[in-house]
CSV table of N, CA, C and O in Angstrom, one decimal:
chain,number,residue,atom,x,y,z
A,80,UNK,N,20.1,-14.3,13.8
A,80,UNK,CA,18.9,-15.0,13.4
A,80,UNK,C,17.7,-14.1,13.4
A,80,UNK,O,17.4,-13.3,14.3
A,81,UNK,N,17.2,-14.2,12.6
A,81,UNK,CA,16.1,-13.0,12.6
A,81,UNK,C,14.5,-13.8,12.7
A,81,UNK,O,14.2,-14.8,12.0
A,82,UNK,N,13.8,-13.2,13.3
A,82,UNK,CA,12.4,-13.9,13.7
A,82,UNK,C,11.4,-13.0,13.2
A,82,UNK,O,11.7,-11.9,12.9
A,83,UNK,N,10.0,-13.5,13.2
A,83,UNK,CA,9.4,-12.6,12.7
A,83,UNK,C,8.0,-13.5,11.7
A,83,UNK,O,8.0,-14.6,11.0
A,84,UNK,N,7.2,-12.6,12.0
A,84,UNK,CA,6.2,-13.2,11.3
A,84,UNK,C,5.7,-13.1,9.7
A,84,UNK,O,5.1,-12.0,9.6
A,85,UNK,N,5.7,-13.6,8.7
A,85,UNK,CA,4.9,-13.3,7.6
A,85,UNK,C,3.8,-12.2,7.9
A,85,UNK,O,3.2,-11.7,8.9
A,86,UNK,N,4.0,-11.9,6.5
A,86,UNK,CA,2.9,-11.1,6.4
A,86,UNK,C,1.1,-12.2,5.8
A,86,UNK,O,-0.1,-12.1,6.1
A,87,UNK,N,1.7,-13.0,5.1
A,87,UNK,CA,0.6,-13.9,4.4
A,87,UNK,C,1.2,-15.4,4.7
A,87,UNK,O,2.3,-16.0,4.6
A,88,UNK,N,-0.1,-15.6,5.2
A,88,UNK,CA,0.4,-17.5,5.7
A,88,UNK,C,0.5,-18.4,4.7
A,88,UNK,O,0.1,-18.2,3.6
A,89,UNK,N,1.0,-19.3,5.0
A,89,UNK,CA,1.3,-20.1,3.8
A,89,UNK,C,0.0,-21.3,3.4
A,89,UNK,O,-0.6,-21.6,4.4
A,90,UNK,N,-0.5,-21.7,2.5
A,90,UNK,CA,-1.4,-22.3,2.4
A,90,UNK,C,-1.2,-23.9,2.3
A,90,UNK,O,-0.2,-24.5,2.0
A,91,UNK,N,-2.4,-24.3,2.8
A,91,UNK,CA,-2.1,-26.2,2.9
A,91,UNK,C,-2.0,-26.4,2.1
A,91,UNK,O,-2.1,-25.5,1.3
A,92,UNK,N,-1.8,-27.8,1.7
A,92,UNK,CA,-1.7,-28.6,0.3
A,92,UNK,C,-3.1,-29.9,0.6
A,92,UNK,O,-3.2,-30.9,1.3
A,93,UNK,N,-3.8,-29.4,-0.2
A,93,UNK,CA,-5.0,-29.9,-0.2
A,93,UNK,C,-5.0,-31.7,-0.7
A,93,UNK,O,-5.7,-32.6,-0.3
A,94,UNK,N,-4.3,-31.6,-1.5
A,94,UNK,CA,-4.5,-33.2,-1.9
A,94,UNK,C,-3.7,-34.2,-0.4
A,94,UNK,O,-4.1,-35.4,0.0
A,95,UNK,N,-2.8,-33.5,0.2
A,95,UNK,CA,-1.9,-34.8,1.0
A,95,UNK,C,-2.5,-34.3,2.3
A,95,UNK,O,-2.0,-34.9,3.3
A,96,UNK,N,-3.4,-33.5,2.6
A,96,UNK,CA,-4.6,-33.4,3.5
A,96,UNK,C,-5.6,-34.1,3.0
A,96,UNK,O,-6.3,-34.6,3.9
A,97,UNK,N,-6.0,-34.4,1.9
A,97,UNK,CA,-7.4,-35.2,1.7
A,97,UNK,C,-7.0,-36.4,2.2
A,97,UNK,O,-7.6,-37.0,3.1
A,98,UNK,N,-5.6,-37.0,1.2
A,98,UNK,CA,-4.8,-38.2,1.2
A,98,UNK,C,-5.1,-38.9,2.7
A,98,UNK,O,-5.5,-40.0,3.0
A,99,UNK,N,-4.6,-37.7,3.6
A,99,UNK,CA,-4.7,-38.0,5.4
A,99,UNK,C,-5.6,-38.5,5.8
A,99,UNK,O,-5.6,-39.6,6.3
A,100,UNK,N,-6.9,-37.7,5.5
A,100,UNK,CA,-8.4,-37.6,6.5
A,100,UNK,C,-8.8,-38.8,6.0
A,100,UNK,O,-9.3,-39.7,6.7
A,101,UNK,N,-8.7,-38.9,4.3
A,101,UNK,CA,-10.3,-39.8,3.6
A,101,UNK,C,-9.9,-41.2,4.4
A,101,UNK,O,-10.8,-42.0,4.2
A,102,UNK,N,-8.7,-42.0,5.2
A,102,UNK,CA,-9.0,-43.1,6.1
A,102,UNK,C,-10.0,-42.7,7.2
A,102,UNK,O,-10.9,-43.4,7.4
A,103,UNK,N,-10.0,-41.6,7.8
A,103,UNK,CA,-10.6,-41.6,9.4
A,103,UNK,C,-12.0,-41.0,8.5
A,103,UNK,O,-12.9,-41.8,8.6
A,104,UNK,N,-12.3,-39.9,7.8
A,104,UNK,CA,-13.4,-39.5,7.6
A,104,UNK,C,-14.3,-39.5,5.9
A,104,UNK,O,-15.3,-39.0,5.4
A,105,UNK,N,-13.5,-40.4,5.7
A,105,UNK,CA,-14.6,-40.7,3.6
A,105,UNK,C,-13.8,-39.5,3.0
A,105,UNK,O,-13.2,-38.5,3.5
A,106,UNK,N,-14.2,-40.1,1.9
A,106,UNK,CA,-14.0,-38.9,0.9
A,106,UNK,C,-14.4,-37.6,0.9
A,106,UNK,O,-13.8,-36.6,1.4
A,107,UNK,N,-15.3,-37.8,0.5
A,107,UNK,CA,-16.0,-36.3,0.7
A,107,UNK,C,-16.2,-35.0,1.7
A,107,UNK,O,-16.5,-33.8,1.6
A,108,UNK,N,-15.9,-36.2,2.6
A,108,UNK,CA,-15.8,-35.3,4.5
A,108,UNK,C,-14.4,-34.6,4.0
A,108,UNK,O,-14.0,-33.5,3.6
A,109,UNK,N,-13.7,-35.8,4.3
A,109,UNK,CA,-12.0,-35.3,3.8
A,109,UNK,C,-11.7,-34.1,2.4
A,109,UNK,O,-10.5,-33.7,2.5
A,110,UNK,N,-12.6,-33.7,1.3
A,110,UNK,CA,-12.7,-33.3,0.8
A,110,UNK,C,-12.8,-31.6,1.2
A,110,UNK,O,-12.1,-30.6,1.1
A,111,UNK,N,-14.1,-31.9,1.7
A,111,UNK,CA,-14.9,-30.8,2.5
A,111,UNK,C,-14.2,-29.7,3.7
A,111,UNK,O,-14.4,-28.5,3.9
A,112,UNK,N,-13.3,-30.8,4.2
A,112,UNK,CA,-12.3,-30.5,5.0
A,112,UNK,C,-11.2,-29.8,4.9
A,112,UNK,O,-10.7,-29.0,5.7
A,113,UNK,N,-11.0,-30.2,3.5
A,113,UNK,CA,-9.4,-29.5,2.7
A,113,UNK,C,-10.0,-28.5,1.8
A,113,UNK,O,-9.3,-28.0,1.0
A,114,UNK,N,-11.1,-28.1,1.8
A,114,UNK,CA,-11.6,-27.1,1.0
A,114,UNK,C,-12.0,-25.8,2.1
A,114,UNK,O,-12.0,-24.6,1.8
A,115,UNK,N,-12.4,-26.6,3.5
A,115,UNK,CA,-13.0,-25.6,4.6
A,115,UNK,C,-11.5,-24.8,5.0
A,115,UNK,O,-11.4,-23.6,5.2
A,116,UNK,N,-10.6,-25.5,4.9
A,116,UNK,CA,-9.3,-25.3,5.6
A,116,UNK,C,-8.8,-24.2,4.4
A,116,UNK,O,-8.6,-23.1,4.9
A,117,UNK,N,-8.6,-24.1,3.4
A,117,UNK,CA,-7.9,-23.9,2.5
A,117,UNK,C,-8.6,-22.4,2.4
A,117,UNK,O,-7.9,-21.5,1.9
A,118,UNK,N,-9.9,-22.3,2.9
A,118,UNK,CA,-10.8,-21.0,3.0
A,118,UNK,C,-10.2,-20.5,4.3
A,118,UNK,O,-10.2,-19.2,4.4
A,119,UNK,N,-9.9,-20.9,5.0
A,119,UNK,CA,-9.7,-20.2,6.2
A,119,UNK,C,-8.3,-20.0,6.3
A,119,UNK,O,-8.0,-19.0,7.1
A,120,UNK,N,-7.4,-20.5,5.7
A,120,UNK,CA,-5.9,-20.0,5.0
A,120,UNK,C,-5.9,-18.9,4.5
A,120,UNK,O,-5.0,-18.2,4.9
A,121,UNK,N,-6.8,-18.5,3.5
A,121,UNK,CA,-6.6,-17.8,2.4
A,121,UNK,C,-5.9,-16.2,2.4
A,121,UNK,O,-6.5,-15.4,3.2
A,122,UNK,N,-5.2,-15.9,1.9
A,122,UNK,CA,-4.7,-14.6,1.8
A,122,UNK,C,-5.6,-13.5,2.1
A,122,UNK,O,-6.8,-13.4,1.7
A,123,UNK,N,-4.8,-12.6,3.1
A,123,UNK,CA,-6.0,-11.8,3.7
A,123,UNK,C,-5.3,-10.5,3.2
A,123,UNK,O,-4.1,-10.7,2.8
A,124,UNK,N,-5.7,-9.6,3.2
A,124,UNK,CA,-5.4,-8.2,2.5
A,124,UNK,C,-5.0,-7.6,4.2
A,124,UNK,O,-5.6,-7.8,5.3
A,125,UNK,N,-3.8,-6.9,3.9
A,125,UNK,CA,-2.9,-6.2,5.2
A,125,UNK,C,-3.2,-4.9,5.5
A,125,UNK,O,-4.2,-4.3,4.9
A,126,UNK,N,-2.8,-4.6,6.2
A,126,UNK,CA,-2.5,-2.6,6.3
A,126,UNK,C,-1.7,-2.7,5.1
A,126,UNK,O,-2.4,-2.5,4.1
A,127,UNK,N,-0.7,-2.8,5.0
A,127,UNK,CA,0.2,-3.0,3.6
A,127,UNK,C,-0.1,-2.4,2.5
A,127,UNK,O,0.2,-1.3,2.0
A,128,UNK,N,-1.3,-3.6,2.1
A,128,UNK,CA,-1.8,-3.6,1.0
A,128,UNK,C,-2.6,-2.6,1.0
A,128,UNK,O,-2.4,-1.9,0.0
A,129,UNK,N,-3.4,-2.3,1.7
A,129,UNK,CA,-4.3,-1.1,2.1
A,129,UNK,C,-4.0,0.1,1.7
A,129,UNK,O,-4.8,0.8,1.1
A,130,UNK,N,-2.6,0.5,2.1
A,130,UNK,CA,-1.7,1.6,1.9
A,130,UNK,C,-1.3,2.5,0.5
A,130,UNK,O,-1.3,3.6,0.1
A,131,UNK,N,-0.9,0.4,0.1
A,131,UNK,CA,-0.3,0.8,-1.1
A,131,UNK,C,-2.1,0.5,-2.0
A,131,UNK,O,-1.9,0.2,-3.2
A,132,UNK,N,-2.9,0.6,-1.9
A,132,UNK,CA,-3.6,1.5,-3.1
A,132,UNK,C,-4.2,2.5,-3.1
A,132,UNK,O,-4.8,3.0,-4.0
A,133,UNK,N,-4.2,3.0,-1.4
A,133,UNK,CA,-4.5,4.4,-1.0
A,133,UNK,C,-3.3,5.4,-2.7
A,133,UNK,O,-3.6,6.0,-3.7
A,134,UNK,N,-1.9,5.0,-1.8
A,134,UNK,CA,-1.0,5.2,-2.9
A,134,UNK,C,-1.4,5.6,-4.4
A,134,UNK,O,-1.3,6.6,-5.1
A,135,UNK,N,-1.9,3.9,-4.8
A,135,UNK,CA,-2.2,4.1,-6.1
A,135,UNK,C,-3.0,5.0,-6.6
A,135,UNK,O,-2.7,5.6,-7.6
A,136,UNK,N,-4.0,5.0,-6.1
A,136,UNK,CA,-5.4,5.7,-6.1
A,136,UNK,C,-5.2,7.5,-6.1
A,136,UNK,O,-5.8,8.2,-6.8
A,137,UNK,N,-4.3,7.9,-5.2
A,137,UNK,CA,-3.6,9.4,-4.9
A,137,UNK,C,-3.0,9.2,-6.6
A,137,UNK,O,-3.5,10.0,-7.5
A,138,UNK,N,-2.4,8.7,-6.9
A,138,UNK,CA,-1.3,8.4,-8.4
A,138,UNK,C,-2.4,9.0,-9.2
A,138,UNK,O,-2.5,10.1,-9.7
A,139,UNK,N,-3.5,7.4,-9.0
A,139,UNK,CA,-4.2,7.8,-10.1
A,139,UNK,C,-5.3,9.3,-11.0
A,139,UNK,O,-5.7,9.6,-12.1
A,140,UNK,N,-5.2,9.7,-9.6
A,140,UNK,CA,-6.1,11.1,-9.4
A,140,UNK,C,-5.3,11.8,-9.8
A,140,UNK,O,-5.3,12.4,-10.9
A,141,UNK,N,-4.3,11.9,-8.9
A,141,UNK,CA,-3.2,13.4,-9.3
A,141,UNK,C,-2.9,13.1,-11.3
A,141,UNK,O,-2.7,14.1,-12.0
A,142,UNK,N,-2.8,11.9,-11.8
A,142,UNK,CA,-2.5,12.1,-13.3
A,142,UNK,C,-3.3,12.4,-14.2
A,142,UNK,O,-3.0,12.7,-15.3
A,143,UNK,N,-4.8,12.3,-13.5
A,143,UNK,CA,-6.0,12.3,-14.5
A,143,UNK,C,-6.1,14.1,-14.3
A,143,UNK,O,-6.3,14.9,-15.3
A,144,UNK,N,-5.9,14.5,-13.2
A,144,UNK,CA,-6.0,16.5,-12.6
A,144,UNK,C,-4.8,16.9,-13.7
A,144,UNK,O,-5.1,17.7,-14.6
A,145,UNK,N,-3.2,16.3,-13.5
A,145,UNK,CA,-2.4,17.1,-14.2
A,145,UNK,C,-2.7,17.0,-16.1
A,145,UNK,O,-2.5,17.9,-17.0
A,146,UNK,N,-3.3,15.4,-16.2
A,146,UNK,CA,-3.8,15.7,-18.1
A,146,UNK,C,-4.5,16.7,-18.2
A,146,UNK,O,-4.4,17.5,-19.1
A,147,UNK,N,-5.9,16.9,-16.7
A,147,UNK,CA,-6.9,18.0,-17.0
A,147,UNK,C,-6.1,19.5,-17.3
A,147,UNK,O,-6.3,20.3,-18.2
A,148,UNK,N,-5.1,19.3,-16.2
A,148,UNK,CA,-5.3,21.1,-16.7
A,148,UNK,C,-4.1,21.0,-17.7
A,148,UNK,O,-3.9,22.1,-18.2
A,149,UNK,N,-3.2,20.0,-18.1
A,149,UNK,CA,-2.3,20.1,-19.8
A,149,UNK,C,-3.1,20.2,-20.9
A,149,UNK,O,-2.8,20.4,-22.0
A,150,UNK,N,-4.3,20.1,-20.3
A,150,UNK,CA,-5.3,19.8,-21.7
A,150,UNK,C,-5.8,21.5,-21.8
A,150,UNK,O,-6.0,22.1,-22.8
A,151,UNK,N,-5.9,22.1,-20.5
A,151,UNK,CA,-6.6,23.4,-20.4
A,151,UNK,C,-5.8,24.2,-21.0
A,151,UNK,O,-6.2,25.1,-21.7
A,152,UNK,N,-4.2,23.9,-20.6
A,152,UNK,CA,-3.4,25.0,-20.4
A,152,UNK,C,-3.1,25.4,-22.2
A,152,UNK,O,-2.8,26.4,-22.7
A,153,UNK,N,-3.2,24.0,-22.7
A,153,UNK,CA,-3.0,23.9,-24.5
A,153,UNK,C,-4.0,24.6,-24.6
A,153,UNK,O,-3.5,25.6,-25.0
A,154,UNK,N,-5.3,24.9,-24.6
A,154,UNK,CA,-6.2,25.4,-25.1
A,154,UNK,C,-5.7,26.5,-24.8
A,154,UNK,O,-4.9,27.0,-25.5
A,155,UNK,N,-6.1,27.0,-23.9
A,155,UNK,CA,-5.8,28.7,-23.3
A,155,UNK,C,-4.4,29.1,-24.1
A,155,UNK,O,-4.1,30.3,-24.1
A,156,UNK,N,-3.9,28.5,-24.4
A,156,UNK,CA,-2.6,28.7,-25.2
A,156,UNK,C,-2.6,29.1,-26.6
A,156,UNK,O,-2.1,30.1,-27.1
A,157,UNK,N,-3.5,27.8,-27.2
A,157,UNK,CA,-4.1,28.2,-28.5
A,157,UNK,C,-4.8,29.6,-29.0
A,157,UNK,O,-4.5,30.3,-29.9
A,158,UNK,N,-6.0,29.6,-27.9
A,158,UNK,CA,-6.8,30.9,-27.9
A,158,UNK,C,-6.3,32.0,-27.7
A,158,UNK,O,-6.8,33.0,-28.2
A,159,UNK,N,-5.4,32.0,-26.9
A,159,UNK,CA,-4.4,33.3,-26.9
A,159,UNK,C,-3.6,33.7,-27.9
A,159,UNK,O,-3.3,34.9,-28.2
A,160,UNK,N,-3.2,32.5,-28.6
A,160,UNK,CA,-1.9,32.8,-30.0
A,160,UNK,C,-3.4,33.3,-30.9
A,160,UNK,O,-3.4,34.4,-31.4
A,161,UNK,N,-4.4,32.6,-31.0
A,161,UNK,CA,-5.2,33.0,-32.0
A,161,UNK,C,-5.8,34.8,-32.0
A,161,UNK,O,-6.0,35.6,-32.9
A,162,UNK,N,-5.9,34.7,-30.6
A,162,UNK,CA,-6.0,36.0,-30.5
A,162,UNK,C,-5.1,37.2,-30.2
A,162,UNK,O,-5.4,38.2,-29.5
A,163,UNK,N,-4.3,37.0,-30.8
A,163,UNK,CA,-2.9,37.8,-30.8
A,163,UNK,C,-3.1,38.2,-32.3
A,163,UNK,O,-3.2,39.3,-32.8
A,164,UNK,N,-3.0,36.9,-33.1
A,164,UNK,CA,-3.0,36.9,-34.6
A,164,UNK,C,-3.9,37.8,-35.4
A,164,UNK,O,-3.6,38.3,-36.5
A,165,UNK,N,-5.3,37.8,-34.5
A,165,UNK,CA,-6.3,38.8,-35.2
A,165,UNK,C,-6.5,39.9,-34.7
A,165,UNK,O,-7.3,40.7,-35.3
């Protein structure tokens, strides 16, 4: 049996919480309630997540550096055949 915590909690279900409260507290309290709650549920961003767009972000740099210098290396390439030629 394996135990263990989520990483992301599960969220209420807002209407069969309103459904609940709006006898003890009105509508709108009960409303107010399943909206306060539903904020304090909310998906929170992990180390995890954190990680993985450190990740991304390293990706995205390293591909924009390796176009820079394919783009250099073609020129310098060009310029050299051209200057061979004359």
């Amino acid at each position: 049996m394996e135990t263990g915590f989520s990483s992301r909690p599960r969220l209420i279900d807002p209407l069969r919480l309103v459904k609940i409260l709006r006898t003890h507290v009105g509508e709108e309290d009960a409303i107010a309630a399943a909206d306060a709650l539903q904020d304090e549920f909310a998906e929170t961003t992990t180390q995890h997540d954190i990680q993985m767009l450190m990740v991304w972000m390293r990706a995205e740099m390293s591909s924009v550096l390796l176009g820079g210098l394919l783009g250099a290396s073609t020129i310098a390439g060009i310029a050299l055949a051209v200057a061979k030629l004359t």
